[in-house]
Amino acid sequence: MIDTGAYEGMIAETTVIVGHAGDHINAYMARPLGPGPYPAVLVFHHLPGWDRWYRETTRRFAAEGYLAICPDLYHRQGIGQPDDVAAKVRAEGGVADDQVVGDAQGCVDLLRALPQSNGKVAGFGTCSGGRHAYLAACRLDAFDGLINCWGGRIVTDADDVTEKQPVAPVDYTADLSCPVLGLFGNEDSSPSPEHVDALEEALKTHGKAYEFHRYDGAGHGFFYDDRPAAYHAASAVDGWAKVWHFLQRTTA
């Protein structure tokens, strides 16, 4: 809610965090200028990489009153243009799940240590970032809420597991420690509607708090307003409204 008489400002910058195994990696951080206390969002970028859309999204969370950080999960594969780094990551079969979880823990520790923090942290991710957010929320007792936007390969076939990704995240669902908001396009193939059904069934089986919203006419990446072929305006507007309501309930 905007108050036209209120002061508004933020700081946004690239910084360095201590991630998995003590590695120093880049992260993009944005926060409101004010004493707080503010809730926080850990933003997991997608496989297109640590790109402009994710910087804009990190600032969007800050503009709504959240401490937000987006680590470069591909930092160890090199620096440069996001598409080029992402291509290298694809060729190497992705990044290791243990590494992502360690990087997430480093971000959560930093967010909670900030003097402006209210101690609450949610995870947010789209595409592979949705998968990473779900994985981290299951393997770490660190989140107060999880927003999974069309996270692919949370549900996988047995022959899809790899050395870097040895367990399908859905198989960790029993250990999920926070409520989940899921946003999915019914025209998507990764995750397909059948994969979304399987994830929902796992959440039900383990008695987890969740809400799923599925959008007709929307495919993969329907939030991405920089990609006309993917963007689905009506679904994106409704989806973002669901995101803000969920965060208000889980992190205020």
PDB file of C-alpha atoms in Angstrom, residues 1 8-12 28-34 36-43 56-70 111 114 116-124 144-145 147 240-252:
ATOM      1  CA  MET A   1       0.000   0.000   0.000  1.00  0.00           C
ATOM      2  CA  GLU A   8      10.450   5.861   0.392  1.00  0.00           C
ATOM      3  CA  GLY A   9      13.954   4.751  -0.492  1.00  0.00           C
ATOM      4  CA  MET A  10      16.108   1.668  -0.922  1.00  0.00           C
ATOM      5  CA  ILE A  11      19.681   0.596  -1.368  1.00  0.00           C
ATOM      6  CA  ALA A  12      20.560  -2.082  -3.915  1.00  0.00           C
ATOM      7  CA  TYR A  28      22.657  -8.972  -5.258  1.00  0.00           C
ATOM      8  CA  MET A  29      21.004  -7.385  -2.251  1.00  0.00           C
ATOM      9  CA  ALA A  30      18.283  -4.768  -1.901  1.00  0.00           C
ATOM     10  CA  ARG A  31      16.618  -3.375   1.198  1.00  0.00           C
ATOM     11  CA  PRO A  32      14.417  -0.471   2.216  1.00  0.00           C
ATOM     12  CA  LEU A  33      16.169   2.532   3.736  1.00  0.00           C
ATOM     13  CA  GLY A  34      14.791   2.571   7.241  1.00  0.00           C
ATOM     14  CA  GLY A  36      12.755  -1.825  10.097  1.00  0.00           C
ATOM     15  CA  PRO A  37      12.250  -4.366  11.354  1.00  0.00           C
ATOM     16  CA  TYR A  38      11.629  -5.960   7.948  1.00  0.00           C
ATOM     17  CA  PRO A  39      10.987  -9.542   6.909  1.00  0.00           C
ATOM     18  CA  ALA A  40      13.343 -11.034   4.333  1.00  0.00           C
ATOM     19  CA  VAL A  41      13.192 -12.980   1.072  1.00  0.00           C
ATOM     20  CA  LEU A  42      15.920 -15.235  -0.299  1.00  0.00           C
ATOM     21  CA  VAL A  43      15.552 -15.111  -4.090  1.00  0.00           C
ATOM     22  CA  GLU A  56      14.667  -6.309 -10.871  1.00  0.00           C
ATOM     23  CA  THR A  57      12.739  -8.862  -8.832  1.00  0.00           C
ATOM     24  CA  THR A  58      15.105  -8.466  -5.869  1.00  0.00           C
ATOM     25  CA  ARG A  59      14.477  -4.713  -5.969  1.00  0.00           C
ATOM     26  CA  ARG A  60      10.748  -5.372  -6.285  1.00  0.00           C
ATOM     27  CA  PHE A  61      10.761  -7.230  -2.991  1.00  0.00           C
ATOM     28  CA  ALA A  62      12.685  -4.378  -1.362  1.00  0.00           C
ATOM     29  CA  ALA A  63      10.169  -1.853  -2.704  1.00  0.00           C
ATOM     30  CA  GLU A  64       7.452  -3.866  -0.956  1.00  0.00           C
ATOM     31  CA  GLY A  65       9.279  -3.687   2.382  1.00  0.00           C
ATOM     32  CA  TYR A  66      11.484  -6.790   2.397  1.00  0.00           C
ATOM     33  CA  LEU A  67      15.179  -7.384   2.863  1.00  0.00           C
ATOM     34  CA  ALA A  68      16.001  -9.311  -0.303  1.00  0.00           C
ATOM     35  CA  ILE A  69      19.074 -11.170  -1.473  1.00  0.00           C
ATOM     36  CA  CYS A  70      19.749 -13.140  -4.650  1.00  0.00           C
ATOM     37  CA  LEU A 111      19.609 -11.908   6.465  1.00  0.00           C
ATOM     38  CA  LEU A 114      20.989  -7.729   9.761  1.00  0.00           C
ATOM     39  CA  GLN A 116      16.867  -4.298  10.214  1.00  0.00           C
ATOM     40  CA  SER A 117      15.606  -7.921  10.227  1.00  0.00           C
ATOM     41  CA  ASN A 118      12.483  -9.113  12.022  1.00  0.00           C
ATOM     42  CA  GLY A 119      13.908 -12.657  11.963  1.00  0.00           C
ATOM     43  CA  LYS A 120      11.497 -14.037   9.337  1.00  0.00           C
ATOM     44  CA  VAL A 121      12.767 -15.340   5.972  1.00  0.00           C
ATOM     45  CA  ALA A 122      10.873 -16.696   2.976  1.00  0.00           C
ATOM     46  CA  GLY A 123      12.278 -18.409  -0.094  1.00  0.00           C
ATOM     47  CA  PHE A 124      11.228 -17.489  -3.643  1.00  0.00           C
ATOM     48  CA  ASP A 144       9.016 -19.262   7.348  1.00  0.00           C
ATOM     49  CA  GLY A 145       7.449 -19.590   3.896  1.00  0.00           C
ATOM     50  CA  ILE A 147       7.116 -19.582  -2.939  1.00  0.00           C
ATOM     51  CA  TRP A 240       2.027 -11.539  -7.777  1.00  0.00           C
ATOM     52  CA  ALA A 241      -1.029 -10.647  -5.692  1.00  0.00           C
ATOM     53  CA  LYS A 242      -0.928 -14.186  -4.284  1.00  0.00           C
ATOM     54  CA  VAL A 243       2.787 -13.753  -3.507  1.00  0.00           C
ATOM     55  CA  TRP A 244       2.225 -10.573  -1.488  1.00  0.00           C
ATOM     56  CA  HIS A 245      -0.689 -12.032   0.458  1.00  0.00           C
ATOM     57  CA  PHE A 246       1.296 -15.182   1.263  1.00  0.00           C
ATOM     58  CA  LEU A 247       4.297 -13.195   2.480  1.00  0.00           C
ATOM     59  CA  GLN A 248       2.107 -11.030   4.672  1.00  0.00           C
ATOM     60  CA  ARG A 249       0.687 -14.136   6.331  1.00  0.00           C
ATOM     61  CA  THR A 250       3.974 -15.965   6.825  1.00  0.00           C
ATOM     62  CA  THR A 251       6.635 -13.327   7.492  1.00  0.00           C
ATOM     63  CA  ALA A 252       4.965 -10.287   9.086  1.00  0.00           C
TER      64      ALA A 252
END
